[in-house]
Tab-separated table of C-alpha atoms in Angstrom:
chain	number	residue	atom	x	y	z
A	1	MET	CA	-6.960	-0.934	-5.292
A	2	ILE	CA	-6.124	2.296	-3.573
A	3	GLY	CA	-2.474	2.554	-4.288
A	4	ASN	CA	0.476	3.720	-6.114
A	5	ALA	CA	-0.867	4.947	-4.521
A	6	ARG	CA	-1.863	4.848	-8.050
A	7	ALA	CA	-5.628	4.566	-8.306
A	8	SER	CA	-8.571	5.329	-9.576
A	9	GLY	CA	-12.299	4.461	-8.635
A	10	ALA	CA	-13.454	2.937	-5.603
A	11	PRO	CA	-11.428	4.041	-3.009
A	12	CYS	CA	-10.239	0.386	-2.642
A	13	ARG	CA	-7.972	-0.404	-5.334
A	14	ALA	CA	-4.449	0.925	-6.110
A	15	ALA	CA	-1.577	3.585	-4.890
A	16	ARG	CA	-0.269	2.626	-6.368
A	17	TYR	CA	-2.912	2.505	-4.008
A	18	HIS	CA	-6.082	0.070	-2.712
A	19	PRO	CA	-8.285	-0.669	0.631
A	20	CYS	CA	-10.326	-3.793	1.534
A	21	GLY	CA	-10.807	-9.729	3.526
A	22	GLY	CA	-12.656	-12.537	5.713
A	23	GLY	CA	-13.306	-16.211	7.008
A	24	PRO	CA	-13.173	-17.808	10.294
A	25	PRO	CA	-12.165	-15.618	13.257
A	26	PRO	CA	-8.543	-17.465	14.159
A	27	CYS	CA	-7.995	-19.778	17.686
A	28	PRO	CA	-7.353	-17.446	20.559
A	29	ASP	CA	-4.327	-19.724	21.771
A	30	ALA	CA	-2.809	-18.412	17.848
A	31	ALA	CA	-3.195	-15.460	18.516
A	32	ALA	CA	-2.319	-14.678	21.427
A	33	ARG	CA	1.729	-16.232	20.562
A	34	ALA	CA	1.885	-13.975	17.215
A	35	SER	CA	2.946	-10.371	17.326
A	36	PRO	CA	0.018	-7.874	18.027
A	37	ARG	CA	0.607	-6.111	14.473
A	38	ASP	CA	-0.116	-9.562	12.844
A	39	TYR	CA	-3.844	-8.589	13.747
A	40	ALA	CA	-5.930	-5.392	12.595
A	41	ALA	CA	-7.504	-6.013	15.943
A	42	ALA	CA	-7.514	-8.374	18.325
A	43	VAL	CA	-10.180	-11.230	18.775
A	44	THR	CA	-12.446	-10.708	21.296
A	45	SER	CA	-15.170	-13.816	21.038
A	46	GLU	CA	-14.973	-17.201	21.675
A	47	PRO	CA	-14.817	-19.245	18.198
A	48	PRO	CA	-18.457	-20.693	17.703
A	49	PRO	CA	-18.420	-25.339	18.306
A	50	PRO	CA	-16.715	-27.179	16.540
A	51	THR	CA	-19.884	-28.460	14.542
A	52	ALA	CA	-21.475	-24.460	13.669
A	53	SER	CA	-21.001	-23.319	10.695
A	54	PRO	CA	-18.662	-19.766	10.892
A	55	ALA	CA	-21.307	-17.012	10.572
A	56	PRO	CA	-20.317	-14.625	7.377
A	57	ALA	CA	-17.431	-11.870	7.130
A	58	THR	CA	-19.549	-8.227	7.090
A	59	GLY	CA	-17.459	-5.411	7.046
A	60	ASP	CA	-17.328	-4.789	10.667
A	61	ASP	CA	-15.478	-7.879	11.082
A	62	LEU	CA	-13.632	-8.423	8.202
A	63	PRO	CA	-10.541	-6.553	8.681
A	64	ASP	CA	-10.368	-8.720	12.112
A	65	ARG	CA	-9.714	-12.429	10.123
A	66	VAL	CA	-6.811	-10.295	7.592
A	67	LEU	CA	-2.941	-10.634	8.663
A	68	VAL	CA	-1.162	-7.907	7.671
A	69	ARG	CA	2.440	-9.197	7.019
A	70	PRO	CA	5.761	-8.611	5.420
A	71	ALA	CA	5.869	-10.523	2.241
A	72	ARG	CA	7.890	-13.284	1.016
A	73	THR	CA	9.118	-13.915	-2.666
A	74	ALA	CA	6.480	-16.744	-2.664
A	75	ASP	CA	3.936	-13.707	-3.178
A	76	VAL	CA	4.989	-12.493	-6.096
A	77	ARG	CA	2.884	-13.746	-8.139
A	78	ALA	CA	-0.224	-12.721	-5.771
A	79	ILE	CA	1.020	-9.636	-6.237
A	80	ARG	CA	1.021	-9.065	-9.298
A	81	ALA	CA	-1.758	-10.281	-10.266
A	82	LEU	CA	-3.310	-8.286	-7.878
A	83	VAL	CA	-2.223	-4.884	-9.764
A	84	SER	CA	-2.849	-6.579	-13.274
A	85	PRO	CA	-6.213	-5.537	-13.113
A	86	LEU	CA	-5.158	-2.285	-12.263
A	87	ALA	CA	-2.843	-1.897	-14.083
A	88	GLU	CA	-5.330	-2.345	-17.273
A	89	THR	CA	-6.926	0.023	-16.221
A	90	ARG	CA	-3.711	2.798	-15.825
A	91	VAL	CA	-4.517	2.554	-12.248
A	92	LEU	CA	-1.560	1.643	-11.400
A	93	LEU	CA	1.585	0.476	-13.164
A	94	GLN	CA	2.897	-2.457	-14.369
A	95	LYS	CA	6.023	-3.634	-13.088
A	96	GLU	CA	8.573	-6.846	-14.919
A	97	ALA	CA	8.481	-9.385	-12.272
A	98	VAL	CA	12.022	-8.880	-11.507
A	99	GLY	CA	10.833	-4.954	-10.163
A	100	TYR	CA	8.992	-7.256	-7.844
A	101	TYR	CA	11.334	-9.486	-6.649
A	102	GLU	CA	14.118	-6.567	-6.351
A	103	THR	CA	11.531	-4.737	-4.361
A	104	VAL	CA	9.688	-7.563	-1.729
A	105	GLY	CA	11.350	-5.805	1.056
A	106	ASP	CA	8.775	-3.153	0.838
A	107	PHE	CA	6.308	-4.938	0.494
A	108	VAL	CA	3.448	-6.097	2.994
A	109	VAL	CA	0.415	-8.131	2.606
A	110	ALA	CA	-3.016	-9.091	3.676
A	111	GLU	CA	-3.534	-12.558	3.726
A	112	ARG	CA	-6.845	-14.330	4.637
A	113	ASP	CA	-7.226	-17.938	5.392
A	114	GLY	CA	-3.656	-17.667	3.390
A	115	VAL	CA	-4.803	-16.511	0.711
A	116	VAL	CA	-3.217	-13.430	-0.063
A	117	VAL	CA	-5.462	-10.599	-0.875
A	118	GLY	CA	-3.976	-7.070	-0.472
A	119	CYS	CA	-0.323	-5.218	-0.608
A	120	GLY	CA	0.630	-2.361	-0.361
A	121	ALA	CA	4.227	-1.559	0.099
A	122	LEU	CA	6.237	1.452	1.335
A	123	HIS	CA	9.243	2.711	-0.379
A	124	VAL	CA	12.007	5.075	0.856
A	125	LEU	CA	12.477	8.196	-1.202
A	126	TRP	CA	15.160	10.233	1.481
A	127	GLU	CA	16.492	10.762	4.777
A	128	ASP	CA	12.831	11.940	6.345
A	129	LEU	CA	10.494	10.780	3.245
A	130	GLY	CA	8.325	8.076	2.012
A	131	GLU	CA	6.205	7.014	-0.370
A	132	VAL	CA	2.813	4.415	-0.484
A	133	ARG	CA	3.219	2.782	-3.737
A	134	THR	CA	1.573	-0.576	-5.278
A	135	LEU	CA	-1.922	-0.497	-2.865
A	136	ALA	CA	-3.752	-2.646	-3.990
A	137	VAL	CA	-6.894	-5.304	-3.000
A	138	GLU	CA	-9.095	-8.184	-3.987
A	139	ALA	CA	-11.832	-6.564	-5.920
A	140	ALA	CA	-14.055	-8.451	-4.502
A	141	LEU	CA	-12.789	-7.442	-0.838
A	142	GLU	CA	-13.060	-3.036	-2.095
A	143	ASN	CA	-14.500	-1.067	0.460
A	144	ARG	CA	-13.893	-3.342	3.388
A	145	GLY	CA	-11.236	-1.749	5.449
A	146	ILE	CA	-8.941	-3.996	4.724
A	147	GLY	CA	-6.781	-1.005	2.560
A	148	SER	CA	-6.627	0.866	5.603
A	149	VAL	CA	-5.129	-1.844	7.479
A	150	ILE	CA	-2.784	-1.999	4.623
A	151	LEU	CA	-1.811	1.465	4.933
A	152	GLU	CA	-1.796	1.900	8.974
A	153	ARG	CA	0.564	-1.354	8.836
A	154	LEU	CA	2.832	0.847	6.619
A	155	VAL	CA	2.676	4.321	8.411
A	156	THR	CA	3.738	2.248	11.129
A	157	ARG	CA	6.906	0.902	9.750
A	158	ALA	CA	7.846	4.573	8.164
A	159	ARG	CA	7.657	5.919	11.787
A	160	ASP	CA	10.265	2.746	12.494
A	161	LEU	CA	12.109	3.833	10.196
A	162	GLY	CA	11.790	6.962	11.039
A	163	VAL	CA	10.690	8.206	8.260
A	164	SER	CA	8.342	11.358	9.022
A	165	ARG	CA	6.886	12.265	5.337
A	166	LEU	CA	4.598	10.285	3.280
A	167	PHE	CA	4.238	11.000	-0.245
A	168	CYS	CA	1.775	9.220	-2.300
A	169	LEU	CA	0.592	10.220	-6.251
A	170	THR	CA	-2.999	8.713	-6.803
A	171	PHE	CA	-6.464	9.076	-7.583
A	172	GLU	CA	-7.655	8.330	-4.192
A	173	THR	CA	-7.826	11.469	-3.064
A	174	ALA	CA	-11.051	11.140	-0.898
A	175	PHE	CA	-9.266	7.357	0.729
A	176	PHE	CA	-6.113	9.308	1.389
A	177	ALA	CA	-6.946	12.241	2.899
A	178	ARG	CA	-9.210	9.998	5.276
A	179	HIS	CA	-5.700	8.557	6.954
A	180	GLY	CA	-4.658	12.739	6.707
A	181	PHE	CA	-2.973	12.993	3.575
A	182	GLU	CA	-3.573	16.330	2.229
A	183	PRO	CA	-3.108	17.837	-1.065
A	184	ILE	CA	0.409	19.269	-2.367
A	185	GLU	CA	1.677	21.618	-5.508
A	186	GLY	CA	5.341	21.619	-6.371
A	187	GLN	CA	8.711	19.669	-5.389
A	188	ALA	CA	8.214	18.086	-1.417
A	189	VAL	CA	11.924	18.026	-1.046
A	190	GLU	CA	14.404	20.832	-1.195
A	191	PRO	CA	16.893	22.406	-3.537
A	192	ASP	CA	19.615	20.093	-3.440
A	193	VAL	CA	17.628	16.765	-1.967
A	194	TYR	CA	15.942	17.120	-5.963
A	195	ALA	CA	19.430	16.891	-7.118
A	196	GLU	CA	19.930	13.883	-5.222
A	197	LEU	CA	16.863	12.176	-6.424
A	198	LEU	CA	17.570	12.857	-9.894
A	199	ARG	CA	20.742	10.081	-9.706
A	200	SER	CA	18.083	7.655	-9.027
A	201	TYR	CA	17.328	5.051	-11.341
A	202	ASP	CA	13.812	4.007	-10.041
A	203	GLU	CA	10.820	4.947	-12.140
A	204	GLY	CA	8.787	5.767	-8.781
A	205	VAL	CA	11.013	8.358	-7.969
A	206	ALA	CA	10.795	9.923	-11.102
A	207	GLU	CA	7.438	10.092	-11.259
A	208	PHE	CA	7.678	11.436	-7.331
A	209	LEU	CA	9.637	14.604	-9.194
A	210	ASP	CA	7.489	15.257	-11.478
A	211	LEU	CA	9.688	14.728	-14.685
A	212	GLU	CA	8.230	15.498	-18.491
A	213	ARG	CA	9.281	11.579	-19.323
A	214	VAL	CA	7.239	10.276	-16.778
A	215	LYS	CA	3.554	12.710	-17.198
A	216	PRO	CA	1.919	10.342	-19.726
A	217	ASN	CA	2.159	7.300	-16.342
A	218	THR	CA	1.261	10.366	-13.766
A	219	LEU	CA	-1.602	12.094	-15.909
A	220	GLY	CA	-4.813	12.763	-13.415
A	221	ASN	CA	-3.253	11.629	-10.540
A	222	THR	CA	-3.297	14.069	-7.574
A	223	ARG	CA	0.108	14.707	-4.747
A	224	MET	CA	-1.090	13.852	-1.147
A	225	LEU	CA	1.685	14.501	1.543
A	226	ARG	CA	1.529	13.438	5.383
A	227	ARG	CA	2.926	14.370	7.700
A	228	LEU	CA	3.894	11.668	10.874
């Protein structure tokens, strides 16, 4: 996992974060019909003959074979399955199923051969501020670049929404640093905005505000920020 961005261990398990997929390359015709944003990279080589066995995926071509798309309600079970082992080790927080359905619009998922192998969420906190949450990748596919593809999709989404700063609370400092995040001290918002955010019932906002009641959830995590 990479992130709630809360994450720990390899830079691919959670951010609430995690980076890390494979399978035969998609048909060029299908790639041409799809939105360019639906692929980590364009397919540039001809597919093998129908009788040929597909070449095994490598760390270099794996992200090219992964589709990153907005999450749907049908993906919630897979998202929870990705988060569950990370929650058991307190890398990420496990939420009730209803919490995932309520925020499914925040999520994107990475899909390989029709199977969800990674996820991540962007939660808007304020006019200019968003948070990367629940970035996770299937353990067997960590350190393969999938987490990076998911994170950059969330960055693109943030820009499209008009967000100019991204926050994360994570153990995976090296991973996020590679993507332009820097550690911060104190609050990332002005006192008047802080007072408004106190009205939120969202537990993630409470963690962002570093409230005493959520200290056990954030122990050991680093607060990081990226300006877009």
